[in-house]
Amino acid sequence: MSRFQGAGGVRLWAVQLRSGVESGLHCCVLLALAPAGRSVPAGVLAEFHELGGSYLVKTLQSLEQAGIVRSEAGRVGGFQLARPPEKITVLDVFVALEGDSGFFRCTEIRQRGPMPARGAACRQPCVIAAVFDGADDAYRAALGRTTVADLVDGTRSAVGVRMAQRISEWLARSGET
Amino acid sequence: MSRFQGAGGVRLWAVQLRSGVESGLHCCVLLALAPAGRSVPAGVLAEFHELGGSYLVKTLQSLEQAGIVRSEAGRVGGFQLARPPEKITVLDVFVALEGDSGFFRCTEIRQRGPMPARGAACRQPCVIAAVFDGADDAYRAALGRTTVADLVDGTRSAVGVRMAQRISEWLARSGET
């Protein structure tokens, strides 16, 4: 569960990633399952995932800006992966959609108040910020160890090879007019 | 920097922790620097860090609910650490203030649309969620390796032993009426 009991009995949601990360990764998996060289229209990606089209377009634009997908205009236009799925990590997609900053923002509390840290005491990051920088590095390293190709393999294992084939065929048909 | 260029040229802030985590940890470090057995009033903690008192009270209440600090009423009332600083990890404070959910929220996109995953295909978490679960574990493991005692040691190294002593003396004076 993502909720917890906050102070004063108010139930709070913990900070969470924007949902674009989830849908963006599902799109990458689907594009990897599409027949080779085949572009998939944004509307088809939206239909397959039952997501709002305009919402998904923003996600796809961010992925395109990051060089993860490329778009093609024309009668059977749409999106393709811009490079092989084994060359796209989950971290690439995460950074494209969430940015490359860490979760922790240090506001330099140590420099405030009646006894502020100054000069040499501030040459290194605050000890608290340093701990979170390390945790962010560990988070990103974990995401960097999995590629879209790994996600495709995992999806094939989960849904079965026949279903993966049916998805590919559905994608081939759906782009046609 | 915490900002990045999002789709359409709009500058976005990446998802970030609530600021209570930063101030809560600074309070724990300060309470560890206070003379043994000495309670520090919330107003003194707020003054030292130049933070709004009512804002800090919420953070302190959450830390108290989690058993990290305890409060004492009375003439020299206030807050103390509820256990030795080497028994409080950064993760303890993080969970008290941010909850124990991960950053990624899986909305089961795989179960939507014209070809939803069903039955056996959904017995395991979605492959995408599993990657983020692993990253969350790595993040929390990193936070769990540092204690408030380590932060105090780091602070002493950064500001110098004399300044740490002056802070302790300031805390001893500030609670007095």
mmCIF file of C-alpha atoms in Angstrom:
data_model
loop_
_atom_site.group_PDB
_atom_site.id
_atom_site.type_symbol
_atom_site.label_atom_id
_atom_site.label_comp_id
_atom_site.label_asym_id
_atom_site.label_seq_id
_atom_site.Cartn_x
_atom_site.Cartn_y
_atom_site.Cartn_z
ATOM 1 C CA MET A 1 0.000 0.000 0.000
ATOM 2 C CA SER A 2 1.111 3.502 -0.744
ATOM 3 C CA ARG A 3 -0.724 5.171 2.087
ATOM 4 C CA PHE A 4 0.436 5.631 5.596
ATOM 5 C CA GLN A 5 -0.805 7.186 8.737
ATOM 6 C CA GLY A 6 0.703 10.642 8.947
ATOM 7 C CA ALA A 7 0.836 12.993 11.897
ATOM 8 C CA GLY A 8 -2.513 13.871 13.397
ATOM 9 C CA GLY A 9 -4.218 10.823 11.931
ATOM 10 C CA VAL A 10 -4.298 12.261 8.393
ATOM 11 C CA ARG A 11 -3.694 9.597 5.783
ATOM 12 C CA LEU A 12 -1.057 10.690 3.313
ATOM 13 C CA TRP A 13 0.256 9.381 0.045
ATOM 14 C CA ALA A 14 3.990 8.988 0.002
ATOM 15 C CA VAL A 15 5.810 10.841 -2.757
ATOM 16 C CA GLN A 16 5.539 8.906 -5.969
ATOM 17 C CA LEU A 17 6.774 8.993 -9.524
ATOM 18 C CA ARG A 18 4.657 10.547 -12.199
ATOM 19 C CA SER A 19 2.563 7.913 -13.919
ATOM 20 C CA GLY A 20 4.288 8.624 -17.233
ATOM 21 C CA VAL A 21 7.105 6.312 -16.178
ATOM 22 C CA GLU A 22 4.771 3.320 -15.997
ATOM 23 C CA SER A 23 2.987 4.027 -19.273
ATOM 24 C CA GLY A 24 6.211 5.025 -21.040
ATOM 25 C CA LEU A 25 7.830 1.710 -20.171
ATOM 26 C CA HIS A 26 4.751 -0.258 -21.223
ATOM 27 C CA CYS A 27 4.882 1.592 -24.567
ATOM 28 C CA CYS A 28 8.546 0.688 -25.022
ATOM 29 C CA VAL A 29 7.766 -2.985 -24.365
ATOM 30 C CA LEU A 30 4.907 -2.882 -26.852
ATOM 31 C CA LEU A 31 7.045 -1.155 -29.516
ATOM 32 C CA ALA A 32 9.650 -3.894 -29.035
ATOM 33 C CA LEU A 33 6.939 -6.523 -29.632
ATOM 34 C CA ALA A 34 5.765 -4.842 -32.849
ATOM 35 C CA PRO A 35 6.832 -6.405 -36.140
ATOM 36 C CA ALA A 36 10.320 -5.235 -37.181
ATOM 37 C CA GLY A 37 10.390 -1.814 -38.803
ATOM 38 C CA ARG A 38 6.733 -1.212 -38.034
ATOM 39 C CA SER A 39 5.646 2.151 -36.596
ATOM 40 C CA VAL A 40 2.789 2.112 -34.101
ATOM 41 C CA PRO A 41 0.470 5.151 -34.011
ATOM 42 C CA ALA A 42 0.060 6.898 -30.659
ATOM 43 C CA GLY A 43 -3.662 6.138 -30.793
ATOM 44 C CA VAL A 44 -2.956 2.410 -31.034
ATOM 45 C CA LEU A 45 -0.559 2.565 -28.069
ATOM 46 C CA ALA A 46 -3.272 4.430 -26.131
ATOM 47 C CA GLU A 47 -5.947 1.899 -27.120
ATOM 48 C CA PHE A 48 -3.806 -1.104 -26.206
ATOM 49 C CA HIS A 49 -3.086 0.297 -22.743
ATOM 50 C CA GLU A 50 -6.516 1.897 -22.320
ATOM 51 C CA LEU A 51 -4.911 5.282 -21.622
ATOM 52 C CA GLY A 52 -5.876 8.808 -22.644
ATOM 53 C CA GLY A 53 -4.291 9.631 -25.999
ATOM 54 C CA SER A 54 -3.329 13.233 -25.269
ATOM 55 C CA TYR A 55 -1.726 12.166 -22.000
ATOM 56 C CA LEU A 56 0.280 9.473 -23.748
ATOM 57 C CA VAL A 57 1.410 11.863 -26.497
ATOM 58 C CA LYS A 58 3.270 13.971 -23.919
ATOM 59 C CA THR A 59 5.033 10.876 -22.623
ATOM 60 C CA LEU A 60 5.955 9.790 -26.155
ATOM 61 C CA GLN A 61 7.259 13.283 -26.962
ATOM 62 C CA SER A 62 9.539 13.158 -23.923
ATOM 63 C CA LEU A 63 10.791 9.725 -24.991
ATOM 64 C CA GLU A 64 11.419 11.096 -28.486
ATOM 65 C CA GLN A 65 13.331 14.101 -27.144
ATOM 66 C CA ALA A 66 15.507 11.675 -25.197
ATOM 67 C CA GLY A 67 16.216 9.604 -28.311
ATOM 68 C CA ILE A 68 14.422 6.512 -27.016
ATOM 69 C CA VAL A 69 11.672 6.446 -29.656
ATOM 70 C CA ARG A 70 11.419 8.102 -33.037
ATOM 71 C CA SER A 71 8.278 9.122 -34.849
ATOM 72 C CA GLU A 72 7.397 8.693 -38.475
ATOM 73 C CA ALA A 73 4.751 10.666 -40.305
ATOM 74 C CA GLY A 74 2.624 9.256 -43.112
ATOM 75 C CA ARG A 75 -0.216 6.866 -43.766
ATOM 76 C CA VAL A 76 1.109 4.229 -41.362
ATOM 77 C CA GLY A 77 2.974 6.750 -39.202
ATOM 78 C CA GLY A 78 3.630 6.396 -35.523
ATOM 79 C CA PHE A 79 6.415 5.448 -33.157
ATOM 80 C CA GLN A 80 9.287 2.980 -33.218
ATOM 81 C CA LEU A 81 12.090 2.369 -30.753
ATOM 82 C CA ALA A 82 15.011 4.547 -31.834
ATOM 83 C CA ARG A 83 17.521 1.842 -30.927
ATOM 84 C CA PRO A 84 17.500 -1.885 -30.147
ATOM 85 C CA PRO A 85 15.615 -2.758 -26.924
ATOM 86 C CA GLU A 86 18.794 -4.195 -25.397
ATOM 87 C CA LYS A 87 20.316 -0.716 -25.728
ATOM 88 C CA ILE A 88 17.536 1.026 -23.767
ATOM 89 C CA THR A 89 17.620 0.710 -19.986
ATOM 90 C CA VAL A 90 14.782 1.354 -17.560
ATOM 91 C CA LEU A 91 17.007 4.174 -16.257
ATOM 92 C CA ASP A 92 17.020 5.816 -19.712
ATOM 93 C CA VAL A 93 13.212 5.923 -19.683
ATOM 94 C CA PHE A 94 13.132 7.047 -16.047
ATOM 95 C CA VAL A 95 15.507 9.963 -16.702
ATOM 96 C CA ALA A 96 13.603 10.952 -19.861
ATOM 97 C CA LEU A 97 10.354 11.213 -17.882
ATOM 98 C CA GLU A 98 11.439 12.109 -14.336
ATOM 99 C CA GLY A 99 14.662 14.016 -14.926
ATOM 100 C CA ASP A 100 18.114 13.381 -13.582
ATOM 101 C CA SER A 101 17.775 15.011 -10.187
ATOM 102 C CA GLY A 102 17.586 12.926 -7.042
ATOM 103 C CA PHE A 103 14.544 12.489 -4.829
ATOM 104 C CA PHE A 104 16.097 14.513 -2.004
ATOM 105 C CA ARG A 105 16.444 18.267 -2.278
ATOM 106 C CA CYS A 106 18.917 19.808 0.146
ATOM 107 C CA THR A 107 17.914 23.337 1.114
ATOM 108 C CA GLU A 108 21.139 23.914 3.064
ATOM 109 C CA ILE A 109 19.456 24.044 6.454
ATOM 110 C CA ARG A 110 22.955 23.854 7.962
ATOM 111 C CA GLN A 111 23.624 27.422 6.759
ATOM 112 C CA ARG A 112 20.613 28.885 8.591
ATOM 113 C CA GLY A 113 19.913 30.023 12.105
ATOM 114 C CA PRO A 114 22.049 31.509 14.889
ATOM 115 C CA MET A 115 24.994 29.118 14.381
ATOM 116 C CA PRO A 116 25.245 28.617 10.626
ATOM 117 C CA ALA A 117 27.882 26.399 9.063
ATOM 118 C CA ARG A 118 30.209 28.528 6.949
ATOM 119 C CA GLY A 119 33.331 28.326 4.813
ATOM 120 C CA ALA A 120 35.283 25.092 5.119
ATOM 121 C CA ALA A 121 32.353 23.406 6.887
ATOM 122 C CA CYS A 122 30.330 23.782 3.672
ATOM 123 C CA ARG A 123 32.907 22.674 1.130
ATOM 124 C CA GLN A 124 31.446 19.166 1.093
ATOM 125 C CA PRO A 125 27.723 18.436 0.711
ATOM 126 C CA CYS A 126 25.805 18.264 3.995
ATOM 127 C CA VAL A 127 26.184 14.813 5.579
ATOM 128 C CA ILE A 128 22.427 14.293 5.275
ATOM 129 C CA ALA A 129 22.389 15.178 1.567
ATOM 130 C CA ALA A 130 25.348 12.848 0.999
ATOM 131 C CA VAL A 131 23.403 9.876 2.384
ATOM 132 C CA PHE A 132 20.500 10.560 0.029
ATOM 133 C CA ASP A 133 22.855 11.088 -2.913
ATOM 134 C CA GLY A 134 24.171 7.595 -2.236
ATOM 135 C CA ALA A 135 20.637 6.191 -2.069
ATOM 136 C CA ASP A 136 19.741 7.917 -5.358
ATOM 137 C CA ASP A 137 22.835 6.386 -6.947
ATOM 138 C CA ALA A 138 21.757 2.930 -5.721
ATOM 139 C CA TYR A 139 18.226 3.487 -7.081
ATOM 140 C CA ARG A 140 19.499 4.516 -10.487
ATOM 141 C CA ALA A 141 22.067 1.739 -10.628
ATOM 142 C CA ALA A 142 19.254 -0.772 -10.053
ATOM 143 C CA LEU A 143 17.201 0.744 -12.885
ATOM 144 C CA GLY A 144 20.258 0.762 -15.136
ATOM 145 C CA ARG A 145 20.707 -2.992 -14.827
ATOM 146 C CA THR A 146 17.472 -3.825 -16.682
ATOM 147 C CA THR A 147 16.861 -3.149 -20.376
ATOM 148 C CA VAL A 148 13.651 -2.995 -22.385
ATOM 149 C CA ALA A 149 14.792 -6.312 -23.927
ATOM 150 C CA ASP A 150 14.767 -7.821 -20.404
ATOM 151 C CA LEU A 151 11.244 -6.462 -19.860
ATOM 152 C CA VAL A 152 10.151 -8.029 -23.154
ATOM 153 C CA ASP A 153 11.635 -11.388 -22.101
ATOM 154 C CA GLY A 154 9.843 -11.094 -18.748
ATOM 155 C CA THR A 155 6.567 -10.188 -20.445
ATOM 156 C CA ARG A 156 6.889 -13.168 -22.818
ATOM 157 C CA SER A 157 7.512 -15.453 -19.837
ATOM 158 C CA ALA A 158 4.513 -14.039 -17.968
ATOM 159 C CA VAL A 159 1.907 -13.983 -20.749
ATOM 160 C CA GLY A 160 3.295 -16.869 -22.803
ATOM 161 C CA VAL A 161 4.851 -16.915 -26.254
ATOM 162 C CA ARG A 162 1.491 -17.408 -28.024
ATOM 163 C CA MET A 163 -0.021 -14.317 -26.394
ATOM 164 C CA ALA A 164 3.104 -12.299 -27.260
ATOM 165 C CA GLN A 165 2.661 -13.416 -30.878
ATOM 166 C CA ARG A 166 -1.020 -12.427 -30.829
ATOM 167 C CA ILE A 167 -0.061 -8.977 -29.507
ATOM 168 C CA SER A 168 2.440 -8.585 -32.343
ATOM 169 C CA GLU A 169 -0.227 -9.571 -34.891
ATOM 170 C CA TRP A 170 -2.740 -7.194 -33.305
ATOM 171 C CA LEU A 171 -0.205 -4.368 -33.620
ATOM 172 C CA ALA A 172 0.423 -5.245 -37.277
ATOM 173 C CA ARG A 173 -3.312 -5.066 -38.032
ATOM 174 C CA SER A 174 -4.074 -1.999 -35.889
ATOM 175 C CA GLY A 175 -1.821 0.363 -37.799
ATOM 176 C CA GLU A 176 -3.538 -0.429 -41.107
ATOM 177 C CA THR A 177 -6.241 1.751 -42.563
ATOM 178 C CA MET B 1 19.839 20.914 -10.402
ATOM 179 C CA SER B 2 16.432 19.511 -9.780
ATOM 180 C CA ARG B 3 14.807 20.928 -12.866
ATOM 181 C CA PHE B 4 14.804 19.426 -16.303
ATOM 182 C CA GLN B 5 13.423 20.260 -19.676
ATOM 183 C CA GLY B 6 10.182 18.363 -20.055
ATOM 184 C CA ALA B 7 8.129 17.756 -23.179
ATOM 185 C CA GLY B 8 7.014 20.880 -24.985
ATOM 186 C CA GLY B 9 9.740 23.031 -23.453
ATOM 187 C CA VAL B 10 8.022 23.253 -20.070
ATOM 188 C CA ARG B 11 10.484 23.140 -17.201
ATOM 189 C CA LEU B 12 9.431 20.603 -14.606
ATOM 190 C CA TRP B 13 10.553 19.671 -11.142
ATOM 191 C CA ALA B 14 11.295 16.011 -10.759
ATOM 192 C CA VAL B 15 9.371 14.233 -8.016
ATOM 193 C CA GLN B 16 10.958 14.984 -4.685
ATOM 194 C CA LEU B 17 10.655 14.039 -1.065
ATOM 195 C CA ARG B 18 8.700 16.219 1.292
ATOM 196 C CA SER B 19 10.962 18.678 3.004
ATOM 197 C CA GLY B 20 10.108 17.178 6.412
ATOM 198 C CA VAL B 21 12.731 14.500 5.804
ATOM 199 C CA GLU B 22 15.517 17.078 5.667
ATOM 200 C CA SER B 23 14.361 19.058 8.709
ATOM 201 C CA GLY B 24 13.481 15.892 10.656
ATOM 202 C CA LEU B 25 16.988 14.522 10.221
ATOM 203 C CA HIS B 26 18.577 17.845 11.171
ATOM 204 C CA CYS B 27 16.451 17.824 14.336
ATOM 205 C CA CYS B 28 17.616 14.302 15.196
ATOM 206 C CA VAL B 29 21.253 15.357 14.778
ATOM 207 C CA LEU B 30 20.673 18.384 16.995
ATOM 208 C CA LEU B 31 18.914 16.317 19.668
ATOM 209 C CA ALA B 32 21.886 13.953 19.653
ATOM 210 C CA LEU B 33 24.200 16.933 20.233
ATOM 211 C CA ALA B 34 22.136 18.201 23.180
ATOM 212 C CA PRO B 35 23.483 17.559 26.690
ATOM 213 C CA ALA B 36 22.524 14.073 27.891
ATOM 214 C CA GLY B 37 18.973 13.832 29.216
ATOM 215 C CA ARG B 38 18.160 17.345 28.108
ATOM 216 C CA SER B 39 14.853 17.977 26.306
ATOM 217 C CA VAL B 40 14.882 20.610 23.563
ATOM 218 C CA PRO B 41 11.675 22.635 23.025
ATOM 219 C CA ALA B 42 10.221 22.607 19.496
ATOM 220 C CA GLY B 43 10.649 26.390 19.379
ATOM 221 C CA VAL B 44 14.390 26.040 20.002
ATOM 222 C CA LEU B 45 14.702 23.408 17.258
ATOM 223 C CA ALA B 46 12.805 25.767 14.935
ATOM 224 C CA GLU B 47 15.003 28.742 15.898
ATOM 225 C CA PHE B 48 18.237 26.815 15.428
ATOM 226 C CA HIS B 49 17.236 25.692 11.932
ATOM 227 C CA GLU B 50 15.386 28.926 11.073
ATOM 228 C CA LEU B 51 12.254 26.959 10.237
ATOM 229 C CA GLY B 52 8.570 27.675 10.857
ATOM 230 C CA GLY B 53 7.576 26.296 14.258
ATOM 231 C CA SER B 54 4.150 24.945 13.302
ATOM 232 C CA TYR B 55 5.647 23.202 10.292
ATOM 233 C CA LEU B 56 8.310 21.601 12.442
ATOM 234 C CA VAL B 57 5.795 20.482 15.068
ATOM 235 C CA LYS B 58 4.097 18.233 12.496
ATOM 236 C CA THR B 59 7.420 16.658 11.623
ATOM 237 C CA LEU B 60 8.257 16.139 15.304
ATOM 238 C CA GLN B 61 4.829 14.584 15.929
ATOM 239 C CA SER B 62 5.419 12.090 13.132
ATOM 240 C CA LEU B 63 8.834 11.248 14.584
ATOM 241 C CA GLU B 64 7.221 10.773 17.984
ATOM 242 C CA GLN B 65 4.508 8.487 16.568
ATOM 243 C CA ALA B 66 7.289 6.403 15.035
ATOM 244 C CA GLY B 67 9.103 6.144 18.370
ATOM 245 C CA ILE B 68 12.145 8.092 17.197
ATOM 246 C CA VAL B 69 11.728 11.055 19.567
ATOM 247 C CA ARG B 70 9.763 11.424 22.765
ATOM 248 C CA SER B 71 8.315 14.584 24.209
ATOM 249 C CA GLU B 72 8.323 15.798 27.764
ATOM 250 C CA ALA B 73 5.966 18.391 29.186
ATOM 251 C CA GLY B 74 6.917 20.861 31.877
ATOM 252 C CA ARG B 75 9.025 23.953 32.475
ATOM 253 C CA VAL B 76 11.979 22.674 30.446
ATOM 254 C CA GLY B 77 9.838 20.411 28.253
ATOM 255 C CA GLY B 78 10.582 19.500 24.695
ATOM 256 C CA PHE B 79 11.969 16.660 22.680
ATOM 257 C CA GLN B 80 14.647 14.034 23.196
ATOM 258 C CA LEU B 81 15.719 11.109 21.047
ATOM 259 C CA ALA B 82 13.711 8.094 22.208
ATOM 260 C CA ARG B 83 16.682 5.757 21.761
ATOM 261 C CA PRO B 84 20.442 6.068 21.289
ATOM 262 C CA PRO B 85 21.453 7.766 18.003
ATOM 263 C CA GLU B 86 23.288 4.622 16.882
ATOM 264 C CA LYS B 87 19.932 2.810 17.034
ATOM 265 C CA ILE B 88 18.157 5.255 14.697
ATOM 266 C CA THR B 89 18.833 4.891 10.992
ATOM 267 C CA VAL B 90 18.178 7.448 8.279
ATOM 268 C CA LEU B 91 15.701 4.873 6.946
ATOM 269 C CA ASP B 92 13.745 4.982 10.231
ATOM 270 C CA VAL B 93 13.317 8.750 9.859
ATOM 271 C CA PHE B 94 12.534 8.446 6.144
ATOM 272 C CA VAL B 95 9.785 5.853 6.765
ATOM 273 C CA ALA B 96 8.350 7.916 9.643
ATOM 274 C CA LEU B 97 7.990 10.948 7.369
ATOM 275 C CA GLU B 98 7.525 9.508 3.882
ATOM 276 C CA GLY B 99 5.858 6.181 4.577
ATOM 277 C CA ASP B 100 6.906 2.692 3.611
ATOM 278 C CA SER B 101 5.587 2.604 0.072
ATOM 279 C CA GLY B 102 7.934 2.714 -2.888
ATOM 280 C CA PHE B 103 8.290 5.601 -5.312
ATOM 281 C CA PHE B 104 6.677 3.625 -8.126
ATOM 282 C CA ARG B 105 2.970 2.956 -8.123
ATOM 283 C CA CYS B 106 1.853 0.137 -10.424
ATOM 284 C CA THR B 107 -1.656 0.732 -11.772
ATOM 285 C CA GLU B 108 -1.777 -2.702 -13.448
ATOM 286 C CA ILE B 109 -1.743 -1.305 -16.967
ATOM 287 C CA ARG B 110 -1.131 -4.880 -18.137
ATOM 288 C CA GLN B 111 -4.710 -5.774 -17.169
ATOM 289 C CA ARG B 112 -6.255 -3.076 -19.369
ATOM 290 C CA GLY B 113 -7.131 -2.775 -23.016
ATOM 291 C CA PRO B 114 -8.189 -5.250 -25.701
ATOM 292 C CA MET B 115 -5.631 -7.935 -24.749
ATOM 293 C CA PRO B 116 -5.422 -7.820 -20.945
ATOM 294 C CA ALA B 117 -3.133 -10.111 -18.977
ATOM 295 C CA ARG B 118 -5.228 -12.439 -16.849
ATOM 296 C CA GLY B 119 -4.956 -15.330 -14.417
ATOM 297 C CA ALA B 120 -1.565 -17.017 -14.280
ATOM 298 C CA ALA B 121 0.023 -14.078 -16.156
ATOM 299 C CA CYS B 122 -0.808 -11.834 -13.195
ATOM 300 C CA ARG B 123 0.295 -14.078 -10.346
ATOM 301 C CA GLN B 124 3.635 -12.294 -10.179
ATOM 302 C CA PRO B 125 4.008 -8.492 -10.075
ATOM 303 C CA CYS B 126 4.302 -6.849 -13.480
ATOM 304 C CA VAL B 127 7.903 -7.054 -14.754
ATOM 305 C CA ILE B 128 8.073 -3.258 -14.746
ATOM 306 C CA ALA B 129 6.872 -2.977 -11.139
ATOM 307 C CA ALA B 130 9.375 -5.658 -10.122
ATOM 308 C CA VAL B 131 12.290 -3.570 -11.435
ATOM 309 C CA PHE B 132 11.143 -0.546 -9.425
ATOM 310 C CA ASP B 133 10.555 -2.691 -6.342
ATOM 311 C CA GLY B 134 14.198 -3.720 -6.612
ATOM 312 C CA ALA B 135 15.297 -0.102 -6.974
ATOM 313 C CA ASP B 136 13.216 0.906 -3.939
ATOM 314 C CA ASP B 137 14.861 -1.885 -1.961
ATOM 315 C CA ALA B 138 18.298 -0.597 -2.985
ATOM 316 C CA TYR B 139 17.327 2.968 -1.998
ATOM 317 C CA ARG B 140 16.089 1.900 1.419
ATOM 318 C CA ALA B 141 19.051 -0.384 2.007
ATOM 319 C CA ALA B 142 21.354 2.583 1.399
ATOM 320 C CA LEU B 143 19.420 4.720 3.906
ATOM 321 C CA GLY B 144 19.449 1.875 6.423
ATOM 322 C CA ARG B 145 23.240 1.742 6.465
ATOM 323 C CA THR B 146 23.618 5.190 8.085
ATOM 324 C CA THR B 147 22.555 6.028 11.634
ATOM 325 C CA VAL B 148 21.949 9.362 13.342
ATOM 326 C CA ALA B 149 25.202 8.652 15.234
ATOM 327 C CA ASP B 150 27.016 8.534 11.877
ATOM 328 C CA LEU B 151 25.412 11.866 10.914
ATOM 329 C CA VAL B 152 26.570 13.357 14.219
ATOM 330 C CA ASP B 153 30.120 12.108 13.573
ATOM 331 C CA GLY B 154 29.984 13.591 10.067
ATOM 332 C CA THR B 155 28.665 16.887 11.390
ATOM 333 C CA ARG B 156 31.431 17.029 14.020
ATOM 334 C CA SER B 157 34.019 16.396 11.299
ATOM 335 C CA ALA B 158 32.527 19.086 9.068
ATOM 336 C CA VAL B 159 32.003 21.879 11.595
ATOM 337 C CA GLY B 160 34.789 20.939 13.996
ATOM 338 C CA VAL B 161 34.641 19.660 17.562
ATOM 339 C CA ARG B 162 34.679 23.175 19.070
ATOM 340 C CA MET B 163 31.660 24.284 17.067
ATOM 341 C CA ALA B 164 29.830 21.049 18.021
ATOM 342 C CA GLN B 165 30.572 21.877 21.656
ATOM 343 C CA ARG B 166 29.286 25.453 21.218
ATOM 344 C CA ILE B 167 26.073 24.069 19.689
ATOM 345 C CA SER B 168 25.630 21.783 22.707
ATOM 346 C CA GLU B 169 26.150 24.714 25.078
ATOM 347 C CA TRP B 170 23.714 26.878 23.091
ATOM 348 C CA LEU B 171 21.111 24.116 23.371
ATOM 349 C CA ALA B 172 21.684 23.877 27.140
ATOM 350 C CA ARG B 173 21.127 27.623 27.533
ATOM 351 C CA SER B 174 18.201 27.921 25.112
ATOM 352 C CA GLY B 175 15.864 25.651 27.015
ATOM 353 C CA GLU B 176 16.220 27.704 30.176
ATOM 354 C CA THR B 177 13.719 30.298 31.173
#
